[in-house]
Amino acid sequence: MKSSYEQSKNGWNPRLKKRELLNDREMKYLIMFTKEDDIPVSFISFKFDVEENMRDEFDYVVYCYEVQISQKFRSLGLGSFMMNLIEELGRAWLMEKLMLTVFTFNNRAISFYENIGFEIDPISPNYPTNKSTYEGEDYQIMSKLLD
């Protein structure tokens, strides 16, 4: 997590990240542990929220804030499994979309999200109709409809 933020325009701020992760009462967490020695190997943080769309209306969404998987446990399906869990939670709570923010330089994550059905959301700074307004942003917003 830290290395991605260090590459970003805003840099790494441990206090801010800690506050984001721990002080939001609406934030939910799923943490996976190894069966043998009970070591955490992945976590996902998310919350149910309302996001304004390009029609000046609001969508009920599940917003994924973090997906982190230990290096040793990547490419084993944990990311897909965890994203599927919050997708199903979103459907159960009648949310319209699953949304997330990803750094534009994180090609592996972008490819992963595209492979599981995410697209650049119309509110993203790098959506074709927004590019001139938000030029230079190092993140994009992706979403997947939950029907």
Coordinates of C-alpha atoms in Angstrom, one line a residue:
M1 CA 0.0 0.0 0.0
K2 CA 2.7 2.5 1.0
S3 CA 4.7 2.1 -2.2
S4 CA 1.7 2.9 -4.4
Y5 CA 0.9 6.0 -2.4
E6 CA 4.6 7.1 -2.5
Q7 CA 4.4 7.1 -6.3
S8 CA 1.2 9.1 -6.3
K9 CA 0.8 12.9 -6.7
N10 CA -0.3 13.3 -3.0
G11 CA 2.3 11.0 -1.6
W12 CA 2.2 8.8 1.5
N13 CA 0.7 10.2 4.7
P14 CA 0.5 7.4 7.4
R15 CA -1.6 9.5 9.7
L16 CA -4.2 10.3 7.1
K17 CA -4.3 6.6 6.0
K18 CA -4.7 5.4 9.5
R19 CA -7.5 7.9 10.1
E20 CA -9.2 6.8 6.9
L21 CA -9.0 3.2 7.8
L22 CA -9.8 3.3 11.5
N23 CA -12.0 6.4 12.3
D24 CA -14.8 5.9 9.8
R25 CA -17.6 4.2 11.6
E26 CA -19.3 3.3 8.3
M27 CA -16.2 1.4 7.0
K28 CA -16.5 -2.3 6.9
Y29 CA -13.6 -4.8 6.7
L30 CA -13.1 -8.4 5.5
I31 CA -9.8 -9.9 6.6
M32 CA -8.6 -13.3 5.5
F33 CA -6.1 -15.3 7.7
T34 CA -4.1 -18.4 7.0
K35 CA -5.7 -21.5 8.5
E36 CA -2.4 -22.8 9.9
D37 CA -1.0 -19.9 11.8
D38 CA -3.7 -17.3 11.8
I39 CA -1.7 -14.7 9.9
P40 CA -3.6 -12.0 7.9
V41 CA -3.0 -12.4 4.2
S42 CA -5.5 -10.1 2.7
F43 CA -8.1 -7.4 3.5
I44 CA -10.7 -5.3 1.8
S45 CA -12.3 -2.2 3.2
F46 CA -15.6 -0.9 1.9
K47 CA -18.7 1.0 2.8
F48 CA -22.2 1.6 1.5
D49 CA -22.5 5.1 0.2
V50 CA -24.2 7.5 -2.1
E51 CA -22.3 9.0 -5.1
E52 CA -23.4 11.8 -7.3
N53 CA -23.5 10.8 -11.0
M54 CA -23.1 12.8 -14.2
R55 CA -26.9 13.4 -14.4
D56 CA -26.8 15.3 -11.0
E57 CA -28.6 12.4 -9.5
F58 CA -27.4 9.9 -6.8
D59 CA -26.4 6.3 -7.0
Y60 CA -26.4 3.9 -4.1
V61 CA -23.1 2.2 -4.2
V62 CA -20.7 -0.1 -2.4
Y63 CA -17.4 1.8 -2.5
C64 CA -14.3 -0.3 -2.2
Y65 CA -11.5 1.7 -0.5
E66 CA -8.7 -0.8 -0.2
V67 CA -7.8 -4.3 -1.4
Q68 CA -4.5 -5.5 -0.1
I69 CA -3.1 -9.0 -0.6
S70 CA 0.3 -10.2 0.7
Q71 CA 2.8 -10.7 -2.0
K72 CA 3.1 -14.4 -1.4
F73 CA -0.7 -14.9 -1.8
R74 CA -1.3 -12.9 -5.0
S75 CA -2.6 -14.6 -8.1
L76 CA -4.4 -17.3 -6.1
G77 CA -7.9 -15.9 -6.5
L78 CA -8.2 -14.1 -3.2
G79 CA -8.8 -10.7 -4.9
S80 CA -11.6 -12.1 -7.0
F81 CA -13.1 -13.9 -4.1
M82 CA -13.1 -10.8 -1.9
M83 CA -14.4 -8.5 -4.6
N84 CA -17.2 -11.0 -5.3
L85 CA -18.1 -11.0 -1.6
I86 CA -18.6 -7.2 -1.5
E87 CA -20.4 -7.4 -4.9
E88 CA -22.9 -9.9 -3.4
L89 CA -23.3 -7.8 -0.3
G90 CA -24.1 -4.8 -2.5
R91 CA -26.7 -6.8 -4.3
A92 CA -28.2 -8.0 -1.1
W93 CA -28.5 -4.4 0.1
L94 CA -29.9 -3.2 -3.3
M95 CA -26.9 -1.1 -4.2
E96 CA -26.7 0.0 -7.8
K97 CA -22.9 -0.1 -8.4
L98 CA -19.7 -1.3 -6.9
M99 CA -17.1 1.5 -7.2
L100 CA -13.4 2.0 -6.5
T101 CA -10.5 4.3 -7.1
V102 CA -7.2 3.0 -8.5
F103 CA -3.9 4.7 -9.4
T104 CA -3.5 5.1 -13.1
F105 CA 0.1 3.7 -12.9
N106 CA -1.2 0.5 -11.2
N107 CA -1.6 -1.4 -14.5
R108 CA -1.9 -4.8 -12.8
A109 CA -4.8 -3.7 -10.6
I110 CA -6.5 -2.0 -13.6
S111 CA -6.2 -5.1 -15.6
F112 CA -7.6 -7.2 -12.7
Y113 CA -10.6 -4.9 -12.3
E114 CA -11.3 -4.9 -16.0
N115 CA -11.2 -8.7 -16.1
I116 CA -13.9 -8.9 -13.4
G117 CA -16.2 -6.5 -15.2
F118 CA -15.2 -2.9 -14.1
E119 CA -15.1 0.0 -16.5
I120 CA -14.0 3.6 -16.1
D121 CA -16.9 5.4 -14.4
P122 CA -18.3 8.6 -16.1
I123 CA -17.3 10.6 -12.9
S124 CA -13.7 9.5 -13.3
P125 CA -11.2 12.3 -14.1
N126 CA -9.9 10.3 -17.1
Y127 CA -13.3 9.5 -18.6
P128 CA -13.1 10.7 -22.2
T129 CA -15.5 13.7 -21.7
N130 CA -13.7 14.8 -18.5
K131 CA -10.0 14.6 -19.6
S132 CA -9.5 18.3 -20.4
T133 CA -11.0 19.3 -17.1
Y134 CA -9.0 17.0 -14.8
E135 CA -5.8 16.6 -16.8
G136 CA -2.9 15.4 -14.7
E137 CA -4.8 13.3 -12.1
D138 CA -3.0 10.0 -11.2
Y139 CA -6.1 8.0 -10.3
Q140 CA -9.3 6.8 -12.0
I141 CA -12.6 5.8 -10.7
M142 CA -14.0 2.4 -11.9
S143 CA -17.4 0.9 -11.4
K144 CA -19.4 -2.2 -12.1
L145 CA -23.2 -2.2 -12.3
L146 CA -24.9 -4.5 -9.8
D147 CA -28.1 -5.7 -11.4

